[in-house]
Structures are given as structure tokens and as C-alpha cells.
């Protein structure tokens, strides 16, 4: 019986040890707006892409905090939008050019009417005019890595979330990882997407054995262990990444 108790105690100790959260050392943590909560909606792609745009502007010294509810409301005008309201970062970029965007304080619930004007610094703009100052047409590049398609060409990502059939620039995964790491280290905002979720990348960290991680801004609120941040290992990035959106400047294009 004593041996059994000892064995069980060891198992419990090991179980508790395995459940301890990893400790991360931040190498770079870019500026970001407050973490938002998508609730039960499937609109993480809206939150992630807007968060990437917000971080991009904060790097310039220009603070913007954008309303995901405005874009969610505009989806009601899209006949091909799925009932689930799922989409991709490139979808958001298309919608923001078509319908514009407003500040977070101007629309904090999807049930409220969409504002027709944006008031900022004593000036009045339409949502479309404001959007052009926030995200210029063709400012961003959409990237993927699919070894079944030719590299360094544009390709479609054949998933239901890509219902606007946006095309992505296909590059090798090692190049995609390197481009993303460089962009984060130079303080650019990045939208990351897997098959099931989207988050903004806001930094880089390593664990106690030196393994590298991207610091992710998650739209699941702040009640989780890292108060709205998650950590995605570089190895998991290579396995899970479906798409990345970043500015062309971040990618290295003129």
C-alpha cells in the first residue's frame, strides 16, 4: 500500500508539473490597442486584421482603435457572406475599402445602427474616407505557403472562409516564417490565420530552453492565463499557418 501511495503521489506531482504554464521571455512586444472579446461570434478574422492595422499605426505614432462591429454589420449587405460570418484577413481588407471603417467608440455593438460619419480632430469624414487614411488600397499583401502550388505566384486558398476568392502570394514556409519574424521585429502589424482561428502577431518571445514563439493578441478577452495574449511556437506556425497579411513595406516591397 505504501508503494502504491508513493506511486500515486509521483503521478500527481508529475501531473501538476505538466500543468504549470510555460514561462516566456519577451524579446520584442509591439504596441497594441486593448484586447477585445469576440464573444460567441466567428469573426476572429475581423478582430485579427483590425488589430494588425492598429499595431501598424501605433508603430507610426498614430493611434487608431477600430470597430469590428461595423464590419460585422456591413456583412449583412454582402449576398455571398456565410451565415456564420466567417472570413479571412484579406476579406476584411476588401470590405474596409468598400464600406469604410469607424472608430471603436463610435460603434461598440453590432445591434446599433452603423454611423454615417466619422468625427476626428475637428474634421468630418465618411467611413470610406476614414478607411483610406487607415488602410490605403493595395497597402497590404496576402501570403500563403502551399507546396502543391507553384511558388512565387498568386494562388487561391480553396477554403469556405475565402468566399470572396482573394488570391494569395505563395512562398515557401521557411521564407514565410522568416518574413513574418522580420516584420514583427521591425514593429509591423501582422494578421495570422489557421484553419480554425485568426490572431494578430504582436511580438516574439522564447521559453526556458530557447524555443521561439510569436506573441499573439487573441480576441477571446482578458480572462485567460496571459490576459489576452497567447504564444504560438515557430514550429506550430509552420504546421498551422494558412495565411498571413502584412503591409508590402513589412514584406520588403517598395
Short mmCIF file of C-alpha atoms in Angstrom, two decimals:
data_model
loop_
_atom_site.label_atom_id
_atom_site.label_comp_id
_atom_site.label_asym_id
_atom_site.label_seq_id
_atom_site.Cartn_x
_atom_site.Cartn_y
_atom_site.Cartn_z
CA UNK A 1 0.00 0.00 0.00
CA UNK A 2 2.84 2.39 0.83
CA UNK A 3 4.39 1.78 -2.61
CA UNK A 4 1.03 2.39 -4.27
CA UNK A 5 0.57 5.66 -2.39
CA UNK A 6 4.10 6.73 -3.31
CA UNK A 7 3.50 5.88 -6.96
CA UNK A 8 0.24 7.83 -6.98
CA UNK A 9 1.92 10.79 -5.32
CA UNK A 10 4.60 10.81 -8.01
CA UNK A 11 1.94 10.73 -10.71
CA UNK A 12 0.10 13.61 -9.11
CA UNK A 13 3.32 15.58 -8.81
CA UNK A 14 4.16 14.95 -12.44
CA UNK A 15 0.64 15.91 -13.45
CA UNK A 16 0.87 19.17 -11.52
CA UNK A 17 4.27 19.86 -13.06
CA UNK A 18 2.93 19.32 -16.57
CA UNK A 19 0.05 21.70 -15.93
CA UNK A 20 2.32 24.57 -14.91
CA UNK A 21 2.16 27.32 -17.57
CA UNK A 22 5.30 27.92 -19.60
CA UNK A 23 7.41 30.92 -18.68
CA UNK A 24 8.21 33.21 -21.59
CA UNK A 25 10.84 35.91 -22.01
CA UNK A 26 9.74 38.67 -24.36
CA UNK A 27 12.28 39.67 -26.99
CA UNK A 28 10.00 42.25 -28.60
CA UNK A 29 6.44 43.28 -27.79
CA UNK A 30 4.94 45.80 -30.17
CA UNK A 31 2.39 48.38 -29.18
CA UNK A 32 -1.25 47.33 -29.38
CA UNK A 33 -4.73 48.55 -28.60
CA UNK A 34 -6.67 46.92 -25.75
CA UNK A 35 -7.63 43.27 -26.21
CA UNK A 36 -11.22 42.88 -27.40
CA UNK A 37 -13.64 39.99 -26.99
CA UNK A 38 -15.42 38.48 -29.99
CA UNK A 39 -17.81 36.64 -27.68
CA UNK A 40 -19.57 33.71 -29.32
CA UNK A 41 -19.21 35.11 -32.84
CA UNK A 42 -16.96 33.56 -35.51
CA UNK A 43 -15.49 36.92 -36.51
CA UNK A 44 -11.93 36.42 -35.20
CA UNK A 45 -10.64 37.36 -38.69
CA UNK A 46 -12.15 40.84 -38.30
CA UNK A 47 -10.55 41.35 -34.90
CA UNK A 48 -7.19 39.98 -36.01
CA UNK A 49 -6.89 42.07 -39.16
CA UNK A 50 -8.07 45.26 -37.44
CA UNK A 51 -5.61 44.59 -34.60
CA UNK A 52 -2.80 44.25 -37.16
CA UNK A 53 -3.78 47.59 -38.73
CA UNK A 54 -3.93 49.22 -35.30
CA UNK A 55 -0.45 47.97 -34.36
CA UNK A 56 0.87 49.18 -37.71
CA UNK A 57 -0.43 52.68 -36.98
CA UNK A 58 0.84 52.67 -33.41
CA UNK A 59 4.32 51.98 -34.80
CA UNK A 60 3.96 55.22 -36.77
CA UNK A 61 2.87 57.12 -33.66
CA UNK A 62 -0.71 57.31 -34.97
CA UNK A 63 -3.29 55.84 -32.59
CA UNK A 64 -6.40 54.25 -34.09
CA UNK A 65 -8.85 51.86 -32.40
CA UNK A 66 -11.28 50.40 -34.91
CA UNK A 67 -14.75 48.88 -34.58
CA UNK A 68 -15.12 45.20 -35.52
CA UNK A 69 -18.89 45.59 -35.12
CA UNK A 70 -19.04 47.99 -38.07
CA UNK A 71 -17.57 45.37 -40.41
CA UNK A 72 -19.79 42.69 -38.93
CA UNK A 73 -22.77 44.96 -39.67
CA UNK A 74 -21.60 45.53 -43.24
CA UNK A 75 -21.56 41.76 -43.81
CA UNK A 76 -25.34 41.94 -43.83
CA UNK A 77 -25.07 43.73 -47.19
CA UNK A 78 -22.91 41.01 -48.75
CA UNK A 79 -25.11 38.41 -50.53
CA UNK A 80 -22.34 35.80 -50.58
CA UNK A 81 -21.35 36.18 -46.94
CA UNK A 82 -21.91 32.95 -44.97
CA UNK A 83 -24.38 32.92 -42.12
CA UNK A 84 -21.53 32.02 -39.81
CA UNK A 85 -19.91 35.40 -40.65
CA UNK A 86 -16.58 33.65 -41.12
CA UNK A 87 -13.95 35.15 -43.38
CA UNK A 88 -10.24 35.91 -43.73
CA UNK A 89 -7.92 38.86 -43.22
CA UNK A 90 -7.99 39.58 -46.95
CA UNK A 91 -11.80 39.63 -46.73
CA UNK A 92 -11.56 42.42 -44.16
CA UNK A 93 -9.23 44.40 -46.41
CA UNK A 94 -11.74 44.14 -49.26
CA UNK A 95 -14.68 45.12 -47.06
CA UNK A 96 -12.91 48.08 -45.50
CA UNK A 97 -12.27 49.52 -48.96
CA UNK A 98 -15.89 49.00 -49.97
CA UNK A 99 -17.72 50.09 -46.84
CA UNK A 100 -15.12 52.04 -44.88
CA UNK A 101 -14.49 51.78 -41.14
CA UNK A 102 -15.30 53.72 -37.98
CA UNK A 103 -13.67 54.09 -34.59
CA UNK A 104 -14.36 51.64 -31.78
CA UNK A 105 -16.02 54.27 -29.60
CA UNK A 106 -18.43 55.13 -32.42
CA UNK A 107 -19.84 51.59 -32.62
CA UNK A 108 -19.43 49.14 -29.73
CA UNK A 109 -22.32 46.79 -30.55
CA UNK A 110 -23.35 45.13 -33.78
CA UNK A 111 -27.02 45.80 -32.93
CA UNK A 112 -26.60 49.58 -33.13
CA UNK A 113 -27.04 51.48 -36.43
CA UNK A 114 -23.82 51.94 -38.36
CA UNK A 115 -22.53 55.55 -38.17
CA UNK A 116 -22.61 57.52 -41.40
CA UNK A 117 -19.87 59.92 -40.36
CA UNK A 118 -16.53 59.78 -38.59
CA UNK A 119 -15.61 62.78 -36.45
CA UNK A 120 -11.91 63.15 -35.70
CA UNK A 121 -9.68 66.08 -34.76
CA UNK A 122 -12.37 68.59 -35.65
CA UNK A 123 -12.94 67.16 -39.13
CA UNK A 124 -15.78 65.06 -40.55
CA UNK A 125 -15.23 62.07 -42.82
CA UNK A 126 -17.34 59.38 -44.42
CA UNK A 127 -16.36 55.85 -43.27
CA UNK A 128 -14.84 55.31 -46.72
CA UNK A 129 -12.71 58.46 -46.46
CA UNK A 130 -11.58 57.47 -42.99
CA UNK A 131 -10.73 53.96 -44.21
CA UNK A 132 -8.42 55.33 -46.90
CA UNK A 133 -6.43 57.14 -44.21
CA UNK A 134 -6.28 53.99 -42.11
CA UNK A 135 -5.57 51.43 -44.83
CA UNK A 136 -4.68 52.57 -48.33
CA UNK A 137 -5.77 50.44 -51.29
CA UNK A 138 -3.17 47.78 -52.08
CA UNK A 139 -1.16 48.66 -48.96
CA UNK A 140 -1.21 45.06 -47.74
CA UNK A 141 -0.05 41.80 -49.25
CA UNK A 142 -1.74 38.46 -48.53
CA UNK A 143 0.61 35.48 -48.23
CA UNK A 144 0.32 31.72 -48.03
CA UNK A 145 2.52 28.64 -48.33
CA UNK A 146 1.24 25.67 -50.29
CA UNK A 147 3.79 23.23 -51.70
CA UNK A 148 1.12 21.79 -54.00
CA UNK A 149 1.08 25.06 -55.96
CA UNK A 150 3.92 26.91 -57.77
CA UNK A 151 5.88 29.22 -55.50
CA UNK A 152 6.17 32.96 -56.15
CA UNK A 153 2.84 33.08 -57.93
CA UNK A 154 -0.64 34.13 -56.87
CA UNK A 155 -2.96 31.34 -55.81
CA UNK A 156 -6.45 30.86 -54.45
CA UNK A 157 -6.92 29.38 -50.99
CA UNK A 158 -9.71 26.90 -51.51
CA UNK A 159 -11.49 27.10 -48.17
CA UNK A 160 -15.06 28.28 -47.39
CA UNK A 161 -13.72 31.26 -45.41
CA UNK A 162 -12.27 32.69 -48.63
CA UNK A 163 -15.73 33.37 -50.07
CA UNK A 164 -14.51 36.48 -51.92
CA UNK A 165 -11.90 34.29 -53.66
CA UNK A 166 -8.99 36.54 -52.80
CA UNK A 167 -5.66 35.41 -54.18
CA UNK A 168 -2.53 34.98 -52.10
CA UNK A 169 1.16 35.16 -52.92
CA UNK A 170 2.54 31.65 -52.42
CA UNK A 171 6.04 31.35 -50.91
CA UNK A 172 7.96 28.53 -49.17
CA UNK A 173 7.12 28.11 -45.48
CA UNK A 174 10.67 28.86 -44.30
CA UNK A 175 10.50 32.14 -46.22
CA UNK A 176 7.08 32.93 -44.79
CA UNK A 177 8.37 32.35 -41.27
CA UNK A 178 11.45 34.49 -41.88
CA UNK A 179 9.43 37.30 -43.45
CA UNK A 180 6.98 37.25 -40.55
CA UNK A 181 9.70 37.28 -37.90
CA UNK A 182 11.48 40.17 -39.60
CA UNK A 183 8.24 42.14 -39.91
CA UNK A 184 7.42 41.68 -36.22
CA UNK A 185 10.94 42.66 -35.14
CA UNK A 186 10.63 45.86 -37.18
CA UNK A 187 7.33 46.65 -35.40
CA UNK A 188 4.82 45.91 -38.15
CA UNK A 189 1.32 44.58 -37.53
CA UNK A 190 0.66 41.03 -38.76
CA UNK A 191 -2.57 39.07 -39.18
CA UNK A 192 -2.11 35.30 -38.78
CA UNK A 193 -4.67 32.66 -39.78
CA UNK A 194 -5.01 28.93 -39.33
CA UNK A 195 -7.94 26.80 -40.48
CA UNK A 196 -9.85 27.49 -37.28
CA UNK A 197 -8.73 30.83 -35.87
CA UNK A 198 -7.10 34.18 -36.61
CA UNK A 199 -5.00 36.38 -34.34
CA UNK A 200 -2.68 39.37 -34.65
CA UNK A 201 1.03 38.80 -34.07
CA UNK A 202 2.37 41.48 -31.73
CA UNK A 203 5.75 40.20 -30.58
CA UNK A 204 8.36 37.47 -30.22
CA UNK A 205 9.37 35.50 -27.12
CA UNK A 206 11.39 32.45 -26.13
CA UNK A 207 10.92 29.84 -23.43
CA UNK A 208 13.37 28.46 -20.87
CA UNK A 209 15.08 26.21 -23.41
CA UNK A 210 15.35 28.90 -26.08
CA UNK A 211 12.48 27.81 -28.34
CA UNK A 212 10.96 30.78 -30.15
CA UNK A 213 7.32 31.84 -30.09
CA UNK A 214 5.21 34.52 -31.67
CA UNK A 215 3.22 36.56 -29.17
CA UNK A 216 -0.38 36.58 -30.35
CA UNK A 217 -3.10 39.09 -29.50
CA UNK A 218 -6.20 36.94 -29.14
CA UNK A 219 -9.79 38.21 -29.38
CA UNK A 220 -11.06 35.96 -26.59
CA UNK A 221 -10.97 38.64 -23.89
CA UNK A 222 -8.56 39.01 -20.99
CA UNK A 223 -9.78 36.29 -18.60
CA UNK A 224 -7.22 33.70 -19.74
CA UNK A 225 -3.76 32.99 -18.22
CA UNK A 226 -1.83 35.58 -20.25
CA UNK A 227 -4.53 38.29 -20.13
CA UNK A 228 -5.44 38.20 -23.80
CA UNK A 229 -2.09 37.09 -25.19
CA UNK A 230 -1.23 33.61 -26.49
CA UNK A 231 2.06 32.08 -27.56
CA UNK A 232 2.49 30.24 -30.87
CA UNK A 233 5.73 28.32 -31.32
CA UNK A 234 7.63 28.78 -34.54
CA UNK A 235 7.25 25.04 -35.14
CA UNK A 236 3.48 25.25 -34.76
CA UNK A 237 3.47 28.30 -37.03
CA UNK A 238 5.00 26.16 -39.77
CA UNK A 239 2.39 23.43 -39.28
CA UNK A 240 -0.74 25.52 -38.79
CA UNK A 241 -0.40 28.69 -40.86
CA UNK A 242 -2.89 29.09 -43.70
CA UNK A 243 -2.42 32.79 -44.43
CA UNK A 244 -0.57 35.91 -43.34
CA UNK A 245 -1.40 39.53 -44.09
CA UNK A 246 1.17 42.31 -43.68
CA UNK A 247 1.96 45.59 -45.37
CA UNK A 248 4.01 45.46 -48.54
CA UNK A 249 6.61 47.57 -46.73
CA UNK A 250 6.82 44.93 -43.98
CA UNK A 251 7.34 42.26 -46.66
CA UNK A 252 10.13 44.28 -48.24
CA UNK A 253 8.37 45.67 -51.30
CA UNK A 254 8.61 49.36 -52.22
#
